[in-house]
Amino acid sequence: AVEFSKLVGSLKPEEPEDVIVSACQKLILLFQDRPEQKHVFITQHGLLPLMELLEVPATR
């Protein structure tokens, strides 16, 4: 649970791109191992940070 929260916490526009990519890759693996975590991510943590990341221009 701590690892999950830390990964979600890394999904911020001000984080370096490599940190965000690494966190996303780890979250994908976590979701493959524990599909129920997707619901937790969407309902409790991740939707707003994810939307903020989508608004960041590709060139930083």
PDB file of N, CA and C in Angstrom:
ATOM      1  N   ALA A   1       0.827  -1.205   0.000  1.00  0.00           N
ATOM      2  CA  ALA A   1       0.000   0.000   0.000  1.00  0.00           C
ATOM      3  C   ALA A   1       0.865   1.259   0.000  1.00  0.00           C
ATOM      4  N   VAL A   2       1.982   1.205   0.728  1.00  0.00           N
ATOM      5  CA  VAL A   2       2.880   2.356   0.771  1.00  0.00           C
ATOM      6  C   VAL A   2       3.512   2.579  -0.598  1.00  0.00           C
ATOM      7  N   GLU A   3       3.938   1.493  -1.238  1.00  0.00           N
ATOM      8  CA  GLU A   3       4.532   1.581  -2.577  1.00  0.00           C
ATOM      9  C   GLU A   3       3.531   2.185  -3.558  1.00  0.00           C
ATOM     10  N   PHE A   4       2.281   1.736  -3.481  1.00  0.00           N
ATOM     11  CA  PHE A   4       1.225   2.236  -4.361  1.00  0.00           C
ATOM     12  C   PHE A   4       1.050   3.745  -4.173  1.00  0.00           C
ATOM     13  N   SER A   5       0.953   4.178  -2.932  1.00  0.00           N
ATOM     14  CA  SER A   5       0.772   5.604  -2.646  1.00  0.00           C
ATOM     15  C   SER A   5       1.967   6.420  -3.120  1.00  0.00           C
ATOM     16  N   LYS A   6       3.160   5.873  -2.956  1.00  0.00           N
ATOM     17  CA  LYS A   6       4.367   6.569  -3.401  1.00  0.00           C
ATOM     18  C   LYS A   6       4.374   6.726  -4.921  1.00  0.00           C
ATOM     19  N   LEU A   7       3.982   5.664  -5.624  1.00  0.00           N
ATOM     20  CA  LEU A   7       3.932   5.729  -7.086  1.00  0.00           C
ATOM     21  C   LEU A   7       2.916   6.759  -7.551  1.00  0.00           C
ATOM     22  N   VAL A   8       1.741   6.736  -6.953  1.00  0.00           N
ATOM     23  CA  VAL A   8       0.701   7.707  -7.319  1.00  0.00           C
ATOM     24  C   VAL A   8       1.185   9.124  -7.012  1.00  0.00           C
ATOM     25  N   GLY A   9       1.901   9.275  -5.908  1.00  0.00           N
ATOM     26  CA  GLY A   9       2.437  10.583  -5.542  1.00  0.00           C
ATOM     27  C   GLY A   9       3.451  11.118  -6.536  1.00  0.00           C
ATOM     28  N   SER A  10       4.043  10.230  -7.321  1.00  0.00           N
ATOM     29  CA  SER A  10       5.025  10.633  -8.333  1.00  0.00           C
ATOM     30  C   SER A  10       4.375  11.167  -9.603  1.00  0.00           C
ATOM     31  N   LEU A  11       3.084  11.035  -9.721  1.00  0.00           N
ATOM     32  CA  LEU A  11       2.380  11.451 -10.942  1.00  0.00           C
ATOM     33  C   LEU A  11       1.997  12.927 -10.862  1.00  0.00           C
ATOM     34  N   LYS A  12       3.021  13.768 -10.864  1.00  0.00           N
ATOM     35  CA  LYS A  12       2.810  15.214 -10.793  1.00  0.00           C
ATOM     36  C   LYS A  12       3.552  15.881 -11.942  1.00  0.00           C
ATOM     37  N   PRO A  13       2.960  16.899 -12.529  1.00  0.00           N
ATOM     38  CA  PRO A  13       3.604  17.568 -13.665  1.00  0.00           C
ATOM     39  C   PRO A  13       5.002  18.108 -13.351  1.00  0.00           C
ATOM     40  N   GLU A  14       5.254  18.464 -12.102  1.00  0.00           N
ATOM     41  CA  GLU A  14       6.562  19.033 -11.768  1.00  0.00           C
ATOM     42  C   GLU A  14       7.662  17.982 -11.597  1.00  0.00           C
ATOM     43  N   GLU A  15       7.292  16.714 -11.573  1.00  0.00           N
ATOM     44  CA  GLU A  15       8.290  15.642 -11.474  1.00  0.00           C
ATOM     45  C   GLU A  15       9.021  15.487 -12.810  1.00  0.00           C
ATOM     46  N   PRO A  16      10.290  15.055 -12.758  1.00  0.00           N
ATOM     47  CA  PRO A  16      11.008  14.790 -14.018  1.00  0.00           C
ATOM     48  C   PRO A  16      10.315  13.693 -14.823  1.00  0.00           C
ATOM     49  N   GLU A  17      10.425  13.788 -16.130  1.00  0.00           N
ATOM     50  CA  GLU A  17       9.739  12.842 -17.006  1.00  0.00           C
ATOM     51  C   GLU A  17      10.122  11.398 -16.707  1.00  0.00           C
ATOM     52  N   ASP A  18      11.400  11.138 -16.426  1.00  0.00           N
ATOM     53  CA  ASP A  18      11.821   9.762 -16.160  1.00  0.00           C
ATOM     54  C   ASP A  18      11.183   9.200 -14.897  1.00  0.00           C
ATOM     55  N   VAL A  19      10.934  10.044 -13.907  1.00  0.00           N
ATOM     56  CA  VAL A  19      10.269   9.608 -12.674  1.00  0.00           C
ATOM     57  C   VAL A  19       8.817   9.235 -12.973  1.00  0.00           C
ATOM     58  N   ILE A  20       8.147  10.050 -13.770  1.00  0.00           N
ATOM     59  CA  ILE A  20       6.753   9.787 -14.132  1.00  0.00           C
ATOM     60  C   ILE A  20       6.642   8.501 -14.946  1.00  0.00           C
ATOM     61  N   VAL A  21       7.521   8.332 -15.924  1.00  0.00           N
ATOM     62  CA  VAL A  21       7.493   7.131 -16.767  1.00  0.00           C
ATOM     63  C   VAL A  21       7.737   5.888 -15.920  1.00  0.00           C
ATOM     64  N   SER A  22       8.709   5.945 -15.036  1.00  0.00           N
ATOM     65  CA  SER A  22       9.013   4.805 -14.169  1.00  0.00           C
ATOM     66  C   SER A  22       7.819   4.463 -13.277  1.00  0.00           C
ATOM     67  N   ALA A  23       7.194   5.483 -12.698  1.00  0.00           N
ATOM     68  CA  ALA A  23       6.027   5.252 -11.845  1.00  0.00           C
ATOM     69  C   ALA A  23       4.889   4.626 -12.644  1.00  0.00           C
ATOM     70  N   CYS A  24       4.669   5.101 -13.860  1.00  0.00           N
ATOM     71  CA  CYS A  24       3.612   4.537 -14.709  1.00  0.00           C
ATOM     72  C   CYS A  24       3.890   3.075 -15.039  1.00  0.00           C
ATOM     73  N   GLN A  25       5.141   2.767 -15.356  1.00  0.00           N
ATOM     74  CA  GLN A  25       5.497   1.382 -15.673  1.00  0.00           C
ATOM     75  C   GLN A  25       5.274   0.467 -14.472  1.00  0.00           C
ATOM     76  N   LYS A  26       5.642   0.944 -13.291  1.00  0.00           N
ATOM     77  CA  LYS A  26       5.445   0.147 -12.072  1.00  0.00           C
ATOM     78  C   LYS A  26       3.961  -0.012 -11.760  1.00  0.00           C
ATOM     79  N   LEU A  27       3.182   1.045 -11.985  1.00  0.00           N
ATOM     80  CA  LEU A  27       1.737   0.948 -11.756  1.00  0.00           C
ATOM     81  C   LEU A  27       1.090  -0.043 -12.718  1.00  0.00           C
ATOM     82  N   ILE A  28       1.538  -0.069 -13.956  1.00  0.00           N
ATOM     83  CA  ILE A  28       1.003  -1.036 -14.928  1.00  0.00           C
ATOM     84  C   ILE A  28       1.240  -2.455 -14.431  1.00  0.00           C
ATOM     85  N   LEU A  29       2.459  -2.737 -13.968  1.00  0.00           N
ATOM     86  CA  LEU A  29       2.766  -4.071 -13.442  1.00  0.00           C
ATOM     87  C   LEU A  29       1.905  -4.387 -12.223  1.00  0.00           C
ATOM     88  N   LEU A  30       1.739  -3.398 -11.355  1.00  0.00           N
ATOM     89  CA  LEU A  30       0.914  -3.593 -10.165  1.00  0.00           C
ATOM     90  C   LEU A  30      -0.531  -3.895 -10.552  1.00  0.00           C
ATOM     91  N   PHE A  31      -1.063  -3.162 -11.531  1.00  0.00           N
ATOM     92  CA  PHE A  31      -2.440  -3.386 -11.971  1.00  0.00           C
ATOM     93  C   PHE A  31      -2.602  -4.750 -12.631  1.00  0.00           C
ATOM     94  N   GLN A  32      -1.562  -5.235 -13.294  1.00  0.00           N
ATOM     95  CA  GLN A  32      -1.627  -6.572 -13.893  1.00  0.00           C
ATOM     96  C   GLN A  32      -1.669  -7.645 -12.807  1.00  0.00           C
ATOM     97  N   ASP A  33      -0.898  -7.443 -11.743  1.00  0.00           N
ATOM     98  CA  ASP A  33      -0.862  -8.408 -10.640  1.00  0.00           C
ATOM     99  C   ASP A  33      -2.090  -8.309  -9.744  1.00  0.00           C
ATOM    100  N   ARG A  34      -2.587  -7.084  -9.569  1.00  0.00           N
ATOM    101  CA  ARG A  34      -3.716  -6.859  -8.665  1.00  0.00           C
ATOM    102  C   ARG A  34      -4.735  -5.938  -9.332  1.00  0.00           C
ATOM    103  N   PRO A  35      -5.565  -6.502 -10.211  1.00  0.00           N
ATOM    104  CA  PRO A  35      -6.529  -5.685 -10.967  1.00  0.00           C
ATOM    105  C   PRO A  35      -7.457  -4.838 -10.090  1.00  0.00           C
ATOM    106  N   GLU A  36      -7.728  -5.277  -8.879  1.00  0.00           N
ATOM    107  CA  GLU A  36      -8.619  -4.512  -8.000  1.00  0.00           C
ATOM    108  C   GLU A  36      -8.027  -3.153  -7.634  1.00  0.00           C
ATOM    109  N   GLN A  37      -6.719  -3.007  -7.755  1.00  0.00           N
ATOM    110  CA  GLN A  37      -6.080  -1.734  -7.446  1.00  0.00           C
ATOM    111  C   GLN A  37      -6.471  -0.644  -8.442  1.00  0.00           C
ATOM    112  N   LYS A  38      -6.902  -1.012  -9.633  1.00  0.00           N
ATOM    113  CA  LYS A  38      -7.349  -0.014 -10.616  1.00  0.00           C
ATOM    114  C   LYS A  38      -8.509   0.795 -10.046  1.00  0.00           C
ATOM    115  N   HIS A  39      -9.445   0.104  -9.422  1.00  0.00           N
ATOM    116  CA  HIS A  39     -10.605   0.786  -8.841  1.00  0.00           C
ATOM    117  C   HIS A  39     -10.158   1.735  -7.726  1.00  0.00           C
ATOM    118  N   VAL A  40      -9.253   1.264  -6.879  1.00  0.00           N
ATOM    119  CA  VAL A  40      -8.730   2.099  -5.794  1.00  0.00           C
ATOM    120  C   VAL A  40      -8.040   3.331  -6.376  1.00  0.00           C
ATOM    121  N   PHE A  41      -7.252   3.126  -7.409  1.00  0.00           N
ATOM    122  CA  PHE A  41      -6.529   4.224  -8.048  1.00  0.00           C
ATOM    123  C   PHE A  41      -7.495   5.289  -8.557  1.00  0.00           C
ATOM    124  N   ILE A  42      -8.507   4.862  -9.267  1.00  0.00           N
ATOM    125  CA  ILE A  42      -9.444   5.803  -9.879  1.00  0.00           C
ATOM    126  C   ILE A  42     -10.299   6.508  -8.830  1.00  0.00           C
ATOM    127  N   THR A  43     -10.785   5.764  -7.845  1.00  0.00           N
ATOM    128  CA  THR A  43     -11.720   6.350  -6.889  1.00  0.00           C
ATOM    129  C   THR A  43     -11.049   7.136  -5.772  1.00  0.00           C
ATOM    130  N   GLN A  44      -9.814   6.782  -5.409  1.00  0.00           N
ATOM    131  CA  GLN A  44      -9.210   7.417  -4.238  1.00  0.00           C
ATOM    132  C   GLN A  44      -7.990   8.268  -4.531  1.00  0.00           C
ATOM    133  N   HIS A  45      -7.312   8.006  -5.645  1.00  0.00           N
ATOM    134  CA  HIS A  45      -6.019   8.654  -5.814  1.00  0.00           C
ATOM    135  C   HIS A  45      -5.829   9.356  -7.142  1.00  0.00           C
ATOM    136  N   GLY A  46      -5.964   8.594  -8.207  1.00  0.00           N
ATOM    137  CA  GLY A  46      -5.256   8.932  -9.409  1.00  0.00           C
ATOM    138  C   GLY A  46      -5.930   9.739 -10.478  1.00  0.00           C
ATOM    139  N   LEU A  47      -7.206   9.900 -10.458  1.00  0.00           N
ATOM    140  CA  LEU A  47      -7.838  10.533 -11.605  1.00  0.00           C
ATOM    141  C   LEU A  47      -7.395  11.985 -11.783  1.00  0.00           C
ATOM    142  N   LEU A  48      -7.375  12.754 -10.727  1.00  0.00           N
ATOM    143  CA  LEU A  48      -6.974  14.161 -10.850  1.00  0.00           C
ATOM    144  C   LEU A  48      -5.509  14.304 -11.259  1.00  0.00           C
ATOM    145  N   PRO A  49      -4.562  13.614 -10.593  1.00  0.00           N
ATOM    146  CA  PRO A  49      -3.172  13.721 -11.054  1.00  0.00           C
ATOM    147  C   PRO A  49      -3.002  13.273 -12.503  1.00  0.00           C
ATOM    148  N   LEU A  50      -3.731  12.252 -12.894  1.00  0.00           N
ATOM    149  CA  LEU A  50      -3.637  11.763 -14.265  1.00  0.00           C
ATOM    150  C   LEU A  50      -4.136  12.822 -15.246  1.00  0.00           C
ATOM    151  N   MET A  51      -5.228  13.484 -14.922  1.00  0.00           N
ATOM    152  CA  MET A  51      -5.753  14.550 -15.781  1.00  0.00           C
ATOM    153  C   MET A  51      -4.755  15.710 -15.867  1.00  0.00           C
ATOM    154  N   GLU A  52      -4.110  16.036 -14.747  1.00  0.00           N
ATOM    155  CA  GLU A  52      -3.117  17.109 -14.751  1.00  0.00           C
ATOM    156  C   GLU A  52      -1.941  16.758 -15.659  1.00  0.00           C
ATOM    157  N   LEU A  53      -1.527  15.498 -15.644  1.00  0.00           N
ATOM    158  CA  LEU A  53      -0.427  15.073 -16.510  1.00  0.00           C
ATOM    159  C   LEU A  53      -0.806  15.172 -17.979  1.00  0.00           C
ATOM    160  N   LEU A  54      -2.052  14.893 -18.288  1.00  0.00           N
ATOM    161  CA  LEU A  54      -2.492  14.950 -19.680  1.00  0.00           C
ATOM    162  C   LEU A  54      -2.518  16.380 -20.217  1.00  0.00           C
ATOM    163  N   GLU A  55      -2.588  17.352 -19.321  1.00  0.00           N
ATOM    164  CA  GLU A  55      -2.628  18.749 -19.737  1.00  0.00           C
ATOM    165  C   GLU A  55      -1.243  19.348 -19.955  1.00  0.00           C
ATOM    166  N   VAL A  56      -0.190  18.641 -19.543  1.00  0.00           N
ATOM    167  CA  VAL A  56       1.176  19.149 -19.670  1.00  0.00           C
ATOM    168  C   VAL A  56       1.632  19.025 -21.122  1.00  0.00           C
ATOM    169  N   PRO A  57       2.202  20.089 -21.683  1.00  0.00           N
ATOM    170  CA  PRO A  57       2.724  19.993 -23.056  1.00  0.00           C
ATOM    171  C   PRO A  57       3.807  18.918 -23.157  1.00  0.00           C
ATOM    172  N   ALA A  58       3.914  18.307 -24.308  1.00  0.00           N
ATOM    173  CA  ALA A  58       4.873  17.214 -24.508  1.00  0.00           C
ATOM    174  C   ALA A  58       6.314  17.691 -24.396  1.00  0.00           C
ATOM    175  N   THR A  59       6.575  18.921 -24.760  1.00  0.00           N
ATOM    176  CA  THR A  59       7.939  19.440 -24.663  1.00  0.00           C
ATOM    177  C   THR A  59       8.078  20.258 -23.397  1.00  0.00           C
ATOM    178  N   ARG A  60       8.924  19.783 -22.516  1.00  0.00           N
ATOM    179  CA  ARG A  60       9.127  20.508 -21.259  1.00  0.00           C
ATOM    180  C   ARG A  60      10.508  21.091 -21.232  1.00  0.00           C
TER     181      ARG A  60
END
